XYZ file of C-alpha atoms in Angstrom:
707
model
C 3.338 67.000 51.873
C 1.899 63.918 53.523
C 4.984 62.770 55.444
C 4.954 65.730 57.818
C 1.347 65.399 58.950
C 0.673 64.393 62.546
C -2.926 63.619 61.558
C -3.170 62.960 57.808
C -6.819 61.970 58.233
C -7.679 65.646 58.701
C -6.626 66.264 55.112
C -6.989 62.943 53.298
C -9.925 60.618 52.837
C -13.661 61.402 52.678
C -14.916 64.592 54.338
C -18.390 66.162 54.518
C -18.475 69.854 53.633
C -20.529 72.683 55.115
C -23.149 72.446 52.341
C -23.661 68.700 52.832
C -21.642 67.552 49.852
C -18.823 64.994 49.987
C -15.198 65.733 49.231
C -12.571 63.025 48.785
C -8.884 63.921 48.897
C -6.066 61.550 48.001
C -2.341 61.989 47.700
C 0.152 60.089 45.523
C 3.378 61.841 44.569
C 4.118 61.577 40.866
C 0.637 60.333 39.921
C -0.586 61.616 36.567
C -4.249 60.848 37.193
C -6.621 59.450 39.783
C -10.161 58.116 39.479
C -12.643 57.664 42.296
C -14.577 54.406 41.789
C -17.672 54.135 44.031
C -18.867 50.653 44.925
C -22.248 51.696 43.554
C -22.157 54.155 40.681
C -19.930 55.336 37.899
C -16.206 56.096 38.131
C -15.454 59.790 38.552
C -12.208 61.556 37.617
C -10.487 63.458 40.392
C -8.984 66.923 39.977
C -5.291 67.399 40.515
C -4.938 70.506 42.671
C -1.276 70.290 43.631
C 1.772 69.409 41.583
C 3.010 67.030 44.276
C 0.070 64.740 43.610
C -2.915 65.905 45.657
C -6.235 64.973 43.990
C -9.765 65.953 44.977
C -13.243 64.734 44.071
C -16.340 66.731 45.079
C -19.884 65.405 44.838
C -21.114 68.957 44.053
C -24.373 68.168 45.867
C -25.606 66.733 49.089
C -24.580 63.120 49.520
C -24.244 60.475 52.210
C -20.872 58.794 52.838
C -20.239 55.840 50.537
C -17.633 53.165 49.923
C -15.156 53.677 47.122
C -11.843 52.722 45.584
C -9.115 54.738 43.948
C -7.558 53.962 40.581
C -4.157 55.599 40.372
C -1.967 56.019 37.289
C 1.700 56.766 37.788
C 4.391 56.460 35.138
C 2.030 54.483 32.860
C 1.301 51.986 35.646
C -2.227 51.830 37.085
C -3.569 50.157 40.202
C -6.801 50.160 42.151
C -6.996 50.192 45.922
C -9.182 51.114 48.833
C -8.296 54.472 50.292
C -6.216 53.933 53.484
C -7.679 57.172 54.818
C -11.303 56.043 54.763
C -10.902 53.748 57.790
C -11.660 54.543 61.393
C -8.951 53.982 64.035
C -8.370 50.259 64.492
C -6.691 50.190 67.878
C -9.318 50.557 70.572
C -9.069 52.825 73.559
C -8.678 49.756 75.749
C -5.666 48.675 73.662
C -4.039 52.067 74.092
C -4.851 52.279 77.783
C -3.476 48.814 78.547
C -0.324 49.511 76.554
C 0.265 52.797 78.344
C -0.163 50.945 81.636
C 2.199 48.193 80.498
C -0.486 45.539 80.888
C -1.546 44.583 77.351
C -1.208 40.781 77.360
C -2.036 40.470 73.648
C 0.190 43.278 72.456
C 2.033 40.874 70.148
C -1.197 40.587 68.132
C -1.702 44.336 67.859
C 1.550 46.204 67.290
C 3.841 46.027 64.280
C 2.443 44.795 60.969
C -0.605 42.590 61.422
C -2.486 41.033 58.529
C -6.143 42.048 58.837
C -9.429 41.858 56.952
C -11.375 45.074 57.513
C -14.781 45.522 55.904
C -14.043 42.685 53.518
C -10.783 44.274 52.393
C -7.489 42.479 53.085
C -4.495 44.499 54.132
C -2.073 45.163 56.952
C -2.521 47.269 60.079
C 0.739 49.013 60.907
C 1.237 50.288 64.444
C 4.350 51.671 66.096
C 5.178 53.445 69.346
C 7.070 56.722 68.817
C 5.767 59.289 71.344
C 8.387 61.923 70.602
C 8.112 61.865 66.809
C 6.509 64.803 64.997
C 5.256 62.529 62.212
C 5.538 58.883 61.195
C 5.038 57.189 57.824
C 5.179 53.573 56.752
C 7.328 52.946 53.685
C 7.890 49.766 51.797
C 7.969 47.738 48.627
C 4.260 48.505 48.222
C 4.770 52.301 47.921
C 8.219 52.558 46.316
C 9.723 53.389 49.722
C 8.191 56.853 49.455
C 7.603 58.201 52.955
C 5.095 60.721 51.594
C 2.628 58.084 50.432
C 1.398 56.625 53.724
C 1.644 59.015 56.679
C 0.249 57.444 59.847
C -2.359 58.588 62.338
C -1.250 59.690 65.803
C -3.207 58.141 68.658
C -2.548 61.037 70.993
C -0.969 60.683 74.398
C -0.365 56.966 73.950
C 2.460 57.745 71.539
C 1.162 55.097 69.137
C 0.882 55.709 65.391
C -1.259 53.472 63.193
C -2.445 53.017 59.612
C -4.334 50.263 57.815
C -2.972 49.898 54.279
C -5.230 47.852 51.974
C -3.599 45.419 49.596
C -0.386 44.951 51.529
C 0.286 41.267 52.056
C 2.753 38.763 53.470
C 6.188 39.062 51.960
C 6.023 42.833 51.497
C 9.001 44.740 52.875
C 8.567 47.830 55.059
C 10.112 50.276 57.509
C 8.955 53.287 59.477
C 10.065 56.804 58.575
C 9.976 59.160 61.563
C 10.514 62.888 61.883
C 12.096 63.565 65.237
C 11.535 66.642 67.371
C 14.177 68.523 65.388
C 12.726 67.587 62.017
C 15.408 65.015 61.153
C 14.290 61.853 59.381
C 14.931 58.486 61.006
C 14.322 55.253 59.113
C 13.698 52.339 61.454
C 12.888 48.664 61.283
C 9.731 47.608 63.089
C 10.404 46.714 66.755
C 7.466 44.285 66.596
C 8.294 42.813 63.159
C 7.499 39.124 62.746
C 10.104 38.693 60.024
C 13.169 40.569 58.815
C 15.411 40.703 55.812
C 18.520 38.556 55.709
C 21.484 40.619 56.820
C 22.924 42.931 55.577
C 19.366 43.958 54.655
C 17.521 45.623 57.519
C 13.924 45.940 56.313
C 11.044 44.276 58.126
C 8.821 41.818 56.264
C 5.080 41.321 56.648
C 4.423 37.806 57.954
C 1.519 35.914 59.485
C 2.774 32.924 61.517
C -0.419 33.067 63.566
C -2.224 31.485 60.627
C -0.171 28.282 60.868
C -2.364 25.217 61.495
C -0.868 23.281 64.387
C -1.045 19.537 64.859
C 0.372 19.295 68.381
C -2.820 19.404 70.419
C -1.984 16.186 72.248
C 1.469 17.441 73.190
C 0.153 20.774 74.467
C -2.537 19.085 76.551
C -0.038 16.648 78.066
C 2.441 19.453 78.744
C -0.162 21.464 80.594
C -0.838 18.678 83.093
C 2.806 17.755 83.780
C 4.768 18.569 86.922
C 8.100 19.898 85.609
C 9.854 19.486 88.954
C 9.168 15.748 89.030
C 9.461 15.205 85.287
C 12.536 14.012 83.460
C 14.172 17.051 81.859
C 17.219 16.245 79.737
C 18.133 19.194 77.507
C 20.303 19.225 74.406
C 21.570 22.749 73.752
C 22.150 23.529 70.086
C 23.064 26.386 67.785
C 20.532 25.907 65.014
C 22.598 27.637 62.344
C 25.682 25.438 62.772
C 24.446 22.070 64.066
C 24.354 20.520 60.613
C 25.894 23.264 58.491
C 27.985 21.904 55.650
C 28.035 23.100 52.096
C 24.902 25.054 52.969
C 25.776 27.735 55.521
C 22.235 27.689 56.877
C 20.339 24.454 56.268
C 16.878 25.872 57.029
C 14.314 24.679 59.567
C 12.988 21.839 57.419
C 16.389 20.254 56.796
C 17.458 20.831 60.381
C 14.297 19.031 61.464
C 15.078 16.133 59.117
C 18.479 15.699 60.764
C 18.157 16.893 64.340
C 14.765 15.544 65.416
C 15.549 11.833 64.733
C 18.919 12.354 66.431
C 17.331 13.785 69.567
C 14.783 10.982 69.648
C 17.459 8.311 69.290
C 19.574 9.966 71.998
C 16.630 10.164 74.398
C 16.684 13.901 75.131
C 13.404 15.413 76.299
C 14.086 18.973 75.093
C 16.203 20.898 72.662
C 17.314 24.349 73.774
C 18.164 26.627 70.867
C 20.595 29.477 71.238
C 18.740 32.652 70.205
C 16.773 32.239 66.998
C 15.552 35.833 67.192
C 16.752 38.080 64.375
C 20.243 39.493 64.837
C 22.502 41.311 62.366
C 25.877 40.098 63.653
C 26.632 36.403 63.198
C 29.438 36.576 65.746
C 27.001 37.343 68.548
C 25.519 33.811 68.108
C 22.115 35.474 68.337
C 22.622 37.158 71.700
C 22.528 40.708 70.255
C 18.915 40.781 69.145
C 17.322 43.400 66.921
C 14.110 41.467 66.224
C 12.508 40.468 69.508
C 9.464 39.037 67.685
C 11.106 37.672 64.506
C 12.729 34.287 63.975
C 15.968 34.654 62.061
C 15.716 34.803 58.281
C 18.895 32.699 58.094
C 16.785 29.585 58.641
C 13.661 30.458 56.677
C 10.245 31.948 57.324
C 8.339 32.104 60.622
C 5.995 29.476 59.219
C 9.008 27.216 58.648
C 9.928 27.655 62.301
C 6.352 26.816 63.337
C 6.619 23.611 61.347
C 9.932 22.717 63.014
C 8.432 23.164 66.490
C 5.338 21.209 65.467
C 7.504 18.319 64.253
C 9.483 18.348 67.494
C 6.264 18.098 69.489
C 4.930 15.270 67.337
C 8.147 13.402 68.143
C 7.909 14.022 71.886
C 10.570 16.751 72.053
C 10.051 20.084 73.782
C 11.606 23.284 72.423
C 13.239 25.852 74.702
C 14.555 29.177 73.373
C 17.268 31.421 74.730
C 15.701 34.869 75.206
C 17.722 38.039 75.790
C 15.876 40.899 77.531
C 19.087 42.071 79.236
C 20.358 44.257 76.392
C 20.137 45.185 72.707
C 22.667 46.426 70.113
C 23.247 50.045 69.107
C 22.386 49.669 65.405
C 20.866 52.983 64.309
C 18.171 51.309 62.189
C 16.842 49.316 65.144
C 15.767 50.182 68.701
C 18.512 52.637 69.630
C 17.136 56.204 70.048
C 14.089 54.986 68.197
C 12.200 58.264 67.851
C 15.216 60.494 68.299
C 15.208 60.023 72.057
C 16.267 57.216 74.399
C 12.932 55.482 74.143
C 13.719 51.847 74.947
C 16.997 52.517 76.765
C 18.008 54.810 79.630
C 19.388 58.234 78.740
C 22.046 58.031 81.458
C 24.854 55.635 80.365
C 25.250 54.536 83.999
C 21.875 52.857 83.548
C 21.544 52.462 79.784
C 24.931 51.267 78.525
C 26.341 47.791 79.129
C 30.091 48.097 79.746
C 30.985 44.486 78.830
C 29.095 44.028 75.604
C 28.904 47.571 74.202
C 25.123 47.286 74.050
C 22.177 49.217 75.439
C 20.104 48.296 78.478
C 16.318 48.451 78.476
C 14.573 50.979 80.692
C 12.797 48.416 82.863
C 10.902 51.116 84.719
C 9.089 52.454 81.645
C 5.691 50.835 81.307
C 5.635 50.643 77.508
C 9.106 49.062 77.466
C 8.037 46.540 80.084
C 5.031 45.701 77.937
C 7.293 45.299 74.898
C 9.390 42.683 76.707
C 6.372 40.971 78.260
C 4.775 40.794 74.810
C 7.947 39.302 73.333
C 7.995 36.514 75.919
C 4.298 35.800 75.431
C 4.701 35.898 71.641
C 7.177 33.017 71.517
C 5.050 30.864 73.801
C 1.786 31.758 72.090
C 2.552 32.130 68.379
C 5.226 29.425 68.172
C 4.067 27.021 70.933
C 7.506 27.215 72.550
C 7.878 25.058 75.684
C 10.151 27.338 77.658
C 12.366 30.405 77.705
C 15.856 30.420 79.145
C 16.414 34.044 80.110
C 19.984 35.080 79.364
C 22.210 37.181 81.644
C 19.655 37.622 84.431
C 22.344 38.771 86.867
C 23.147 41.737 84.631
C 19.505 42.749 84.881
C 19.224 42.369 88.634
C 22.223 44.417 89.756
C 22.722 48.110 89.032
C 26.461 47.752 89.649
C 26.880 44.701 87.440
C 30.385 44.921 85.906
C 30.675 48.560 87.043
C 33.140 50.277 89.313
C 32.317 52.688 92.103
C 30.816 55.869 90.714
C 29.698 54.168 87.488
C 26.249 53.187 88.708
C 23.209 54.783 90.312
C 21.746 53.255 93.510
C 18.061 52.421 93.722
C 15.622 54.546 95.720
C 16.678 52.781 98.908
C 20.371 53.262 98.245
C 20.934 49.630 97.251
C 22.458 47.945 94.231
C 19.393 45.901 93.278
C 17.555 46.853 90.091
C 14.059 46.846 91.551
C 12.339 47.570 88.235
C 14.078 44.659 86.489
C 13.216 42.298 89.338
C 9.565 43.303 89.258
C 9.472 42.870 85.473
C 10.888 39.351 85.732
C 8.291 38.506 88.382
C 5.544 39.817 86.121
C 6.768 37.899 83.085
C 7.089 34.648 85.030
C 3.644 35.124 86.563
C 1.857 35.950 83.322
C 3.506 33.227 81.267
C 2.837 30.724 84.037
C -0.851 31.611 84.093
C -1.328 31.608 80.320
C 0.903 28.716 79.248
C 0.689 25.766 81.648
C 3.738 23.556 81.499
C 5.962 26.104 79.741
C 9.249 26.520 81.609
C 10.885 29.770 82.649
C 14.607 29.225 83.238
C 17.093 31.775 84.579
C 20.755 31.978 83.729
C 21.583 33.677 87.019
C 25.083 33.377 88.443
C 24.764 35.084 91.831
C 23.139 34.312 95.161
C 20.023 36.422 94.524
C 17.487 34.790 96.861
C 14.388 33.027 95.608
C 15.010 33.009 91.853
C 12.831 29.890 91.570
C 10.384 30.735 94.314
C 6.870 31.987 93.432
C 6.405 35.767 93.233
C 3.799 35.608 95.996
C 6.504 34.108 98.233
C 8.930 36.914 97.409
C 10.714 35.063 94.604
C 11.218 35.917 90.965
C 8.973 33.076 89.808
C 11.284 31.071 87.528
C 10.807 27.315 87.402
C 14.521 26.554 87.191
C 17.876 28.247 87.515
C 21.186 27.216 85.968
C 23.492 25.947 88.722
C 26.631 27.854 87.775
C 28.350 26.962 91.051
C 27.930 23.241 90.353
C 29.258 23.742 86.829
C 32.360 25.675 87.875
C 33.258 23.376 90.765
C 32.625 20.204 88.791
C 34.648 21.228 85.746
C 37.506 22.412 87.947
C 37.576 19.043 89.696
C 37.382 16.933 86.542
C 40.037 19.048 84.829
C 42.464 18.081 87.608
C 44.812 15.172 86.983
C 43.263 12.155 88.788
C 46.568 11.512 90.529
C 46.118 14.838 92.296
C 42.403 14.657 93.112
C 43.176 13.451 96.605
C 41.979 16.036 99.095
C 39.852 17.894 96.547
C 36.534 16.001 96.696
C 34.972 18.998 98.382
C 35.035 20.677 94.978
C 32.259 18.483 93.676
C 30.477 17.645 96.920
C 30.009 21.232 98.130
C 27.101 21.892 95.765
C 24.994 19.428 97.780
C 24.989 22.053 100.554
C 22.762 24.339 98.452
C 21.321 21.886 95.900
C 17.752 22.504 97.105
C 17.988 26.234 97.745
C 16.641 26.613 94.200
C 15.269 24.319 91.514
C 18.412 23.702 89.504
C 19.457 22.730 86.003
C 23.021 21.398 85.821
C 24.515 23.029 82.703
C 27.466 22.035 80.593
C 26.629 24.735 78.073
C 28.185 26.505 75.112
C 29.739 29.036 77.492
C 32.139 26.335 78.708
C 33.517 25.419 75.274
C 34.320 28.831 73.722
C 36.812 31.689 74.083
C 39.834 29.466 74.582
C 38.273 27.210 77.213
C 38.531 24.107 75.029
C 35.980 21.346 74.518
C 34.711 19.098 77.313
C 36.957 16.360 75.962
C 39.854 18.808 75.811
C 39.421 19.756 79.473
C 39.870 16.162 80.595
C 43.399 15.160 81.703
C 45.479 12.279 80.417
C 45.792 10.414 77.134
C 42.856 9.735 74.820
C 41.682 6.667 76.755
C 41.702 8.507 80.095
C 40.124 11.623 78.600
C 37.205 9.514 77.412
C 36.949 7.718 80.755
C 36.935 11.050 82.586
C 34.321 12.440 80.198
C 32.056 9.439 80.823
C 32.605 9.921 84.547
C 31.758 13.635 84.294
C 28.562 12.997 82.338
C 27.548 10.227 84.745
C 27.970 12.641 87.640
C 25.875 15.250 85.827
C 23.048 12.824 85.076
C 22.974 11.264 88.562
C 23.350 14.340 90.763
C 20.073 16.058 91.816
C 18.898 18.522 89.173
C 17.926 18.532 85.533
C 20.583 18.171 82.828
C 21.743 20.360 79.936
C 24.500 19.340 77.511
C 25.769 21.495 74.647
C 26.077 19.881 71.233
C 29.429 18.227 70.647
C 29.871 17.102 74.225
C 28.321 13.774 73.279
C 30.533 13.488 70.176
C 33.966 13.735 71.823
C 34.575 17.018 70.012
C 38.336 17.553 70.063
C 38.390 21.345 69.850
C 36.191 24.061 71.254
C 33.022 24.976 69.414
C 33.368 26.998 66.225
C 30.008 28.237 64.897
C 31.520 28.592 61.417
C 32.217 24.878 61.185
C 29.829 21.913 61.289
C 29.967 19.538 64.222
C 32.384 16.636 63.822
C 31.072 13.216 62.952
C 29.600 11.498 65.958
C 31.563 9.141 68.194
C 29.134 6.229 68.298
C 30.394 4.870 71.618
C 30.094 8.203 73.431
C 26.759 8.931 71.783
C 25.624 5.499 72.890
C 26.816 6.298 76.398
C 24.783 9.523 76.587
C 21.771 7.710 75.156
C 22.258 5.059 77.860
C 22.269 7.767 80.541
C 18.967 9.089 79.215
C 17.539 5.570 79.142
C 18.788 4.957 82.688
C 17.004 8.121 83.770
C 13.840 7.185 81.896
C 13.660 3.699 83.387
C 14.518 4.781 86.931
C 12.238 7.542 88.235
C 14.448 7.820 91.332
C 16.719 9.957 89.138
C 14.146 12.686 88.550
C 10.966 12.356 90.621
C 12.368 14.109 93.684
C 15.114 16.195 92.086
C 13.785 19.284 93.821
C 13.291 17.712 97.247
C 15.776 16.820 99.998
C 14.232 13.359 100.194
C 15.500 12.456 96.727
C 19.163 12.355 97.748
C 21.325 11.003 100.554
C 25.085 10.953 100.855
C 26.564 7.549 101.613
C 30.175 8.718 101.820
C 32.173 11.705 100.627
C 34.939 11.512 103.223
C 37.306 9.026 101.572
C 39.770 11.614 100.324
C 42.605 9.094 100.064
C 40.768 6.913 97.546
C 38.767 9.741 95.903
C 35.607 7.629 95.980
C 32.225 9.264 96.602
C 28.826 7.635 96.835
C 25.225 8.660 97.304
C 21.695 7.335 97.062
C 19.003 8.559 94.685
C 15.579 7.712 96.003
C 11.904 8.383 95.481
C 8.773 7.344 97.318
C 7.456 4.012 96.047
C 10.757 3.026 94.402
C 13.806 1.118 95.553
C 16.875 3.308 96.137
C 19.728 3.549 93.643
C 23.310 3.492 94.904
C 25.663 5.657 92.822
C 29.409 5.130 93.332
C 32.207 7.122 91.661
C 35.856 6.074 91.560
C 37.613 9.290 90.562
C 41.087 7.771 90.105
C 42.646 5.419 87.515
C 43.221 2.866 90.287
C 40.814 -0.098 90.641
C 39.291 -0.435 94.121
C 38.458 -3.988 95.179
C 37.143 -4.933 97.596
C 35.682 -1.577 98.521
C 33.099 -1.417 101.295
C 30.115 0.901 100.791
C 27.181 1.325 103.156
C 23.761 0.183 101.974
C 20.291 0.985 103.338
C 18.810 -2.494 102.841
C 19.837 -6.166 102.753
C 19.705 -8.426 99.736
C 21.171 -8.174 96.255
C 22.139 -4.927 94.564
C 22.333 -5.200 90.785
C 24.654 -3.118 88.586
C 22.465 -1.244 86.093
C 25.066 1.244 84.870
C 28.816 0.903 84.431
C 30.673 3.725 82.697
C 33.687 1.422 82.221
C 31.750 -1.027 80.017
C 33.528 -1.985 76.799
C 30.386 -1.086 74.889
C 31.106 2.550 75.695
C 34.837 2.387 74.998
C 35.839 1.564 78.574
C 38.371 -1.021 79.719
C 35.609 -3.469 80.483
C 37.194 -4.564 83.755
C 35.271 -7.714 84.802
C 33.029 -7.178 87.821
C 30.059 -9.141 89.192
C 26.631 -8.251 87.895
C 25.284 -7.956 91.419
C 26.521 -7.706 94.995
C 24.904 -8.961 98.208
C 24.619 -6.606 101.164
C 26.061 -7.939 104.410
C 24.773 -7.052 107.895
C 27.924 -5.045 108.500
C 27.118 -1.400 109.287
C 29.006 1.226 107.305
C 28.611 4.930 106.630
C 25.731 5.190 109.056
C 23.743 2.462 107.297
C 22.822 -0.964 108.651
C 24.272 -3.015 105.793
C 27.183 -2.745 103.404
C 28.498 -4.040 100.089
C 31.990 -5.103 99.097
C 32.255 -3.681 95.588
C 34.735 -4.018 92.777
C 35.256 -0.510 91.359
C 36.919 -0.228 87.937
C 39.309 2.706 87.462
C 37.769 6.081 86.550
C 34.294 4.611 86.692
C 30.765 5.154 87.876
C 28.565 2.274 88.998
C 24.826 2.505 89.645
C 23.255 -0.334 91.627
C 19.563 -1.004 92.043
C 18.229 -2.741 95.154
C 16.264 -5.715 93.883
C 15.671 -7.302 97.319
């Protein structure tokens, strides 16, 4: 009876009659009796008027509305509750209007299952968007998964359905039961759920992470006043589920914090970037096929556990960045796909709504409610969990209508072009709103094309991201370092070319998980030569990454000399203390020398000294910043020592070696070289002075001008 009602409040709850009396109707399938218990007065039995479980109480005389409870007996079990159908609508007209316009900035606090106290009664307000459903009910552990028990109220043209259910609390499981336009039942998880069952379970779980008491006020205040473009940003990318997995497949957020946070602090990283922690049913997707855009994965514990992990990171001076995937979602029939029997979140036309590479569905970025869903998801992670940044995955696939499609497999935009105008405008909106609401939080794009202005402000025609992954730098650099050093002659342009466009965007230099999977081998495995030369090349590669203009990102294992490519089903190998010490030294070098980050995003922070010595495969450049002495960075890309080797210098006096990748401390050969070199008044490389250096094989030297 109840499950097919578009407006159950017309039938159920308290109703005045024509003669001024009060009639209360309640429905509970299988109930043997029901008693109406007024807050003031004596309990009154209710009459059963339908075998399915419809009960009625009539005051029999004129009466004013009053508060009451219902005591229900079913199969010898009794319980007392407020009547869900005695409450007025909880979502205001402004809420519905803003949602329909795609502009509700607090939607993450409204939709889904939100713990509420209404009129002194605790419970949960359920709200879901299903505009094409004939009826919607909420089912769960609190009503024996009976879709007839709690039919929801339609909020008209908004397409939203809502119901406040007293007595429901955190930990209760639930789903939505929908009748589509053809009368078929669909059972769906909550798109806005804050917690989900551990796979293979698919139910949503009531949670209240917003009640967590944070202790990171100092961090948040400091973050809000920082300039991210001048700040040191050294990111450690990690897969939370496998970083420390051993006998326990998933260690949980508390144990991960016990292990990972001290490690990050000792290594000197400023941020940890977590591969998607949003709920996903398929382990093999590494989190990139998300079904819970508001829920942290149950594999690692509760949302409150995740809050505590982030809080601990902040208290230890570590920012937390999350991978976020608005580019697509999986086809699971219990999740977003054809949510109300129609293509609600995705496009109907597969040329727009189906991703050919990943077998997933693409959001309809032009639909206002879908845009608001994604905007709310981004805001939710920054607001509820105090996240310090979002790295938006697969941005290129969002921006181009012909992404990975052949001719005839895509639909041009209204101007006949290949640009997805709706996706671009959504990204601008998300970057703008998050920037306004969460000062200091970073928006980072994984964007692999030449789309102009990814990191320029929206008002200047850009997308509004703070940073973009420099995929060109990554590809060119790895190709160069994978080449046998004996054959690097004539190929220096591979790693110097990126300086041509290094300031066209604000870049992060990534050596990410994408480079150590699918048969590509580990960073160590890419390096040529025997073990000694592989390690020397790896130190050289990491030195180049840390010293070149841009912020750094290193995937876990790169600092541990991992022999084989990453396997998420295996724990990381034991650390290589010398290589870990080397990466820690790079972070310390960066911390103690602001020249390496203050002007990363400005031309003035970098100057080539020489990149023309193809015969010797030696390149050199200056890192500089106003108010600081310049640093001279010199790379010998071959296993041949170079001494004496003349390098131009911008100032006279002594230049002191402050970094040597060949040092024995780091596992290098420890070739003896002076601790400092004096610049002579001999012009070289367009500079007025020069140094005669001793360059160890396969080494990087950094020299500071001490006058």
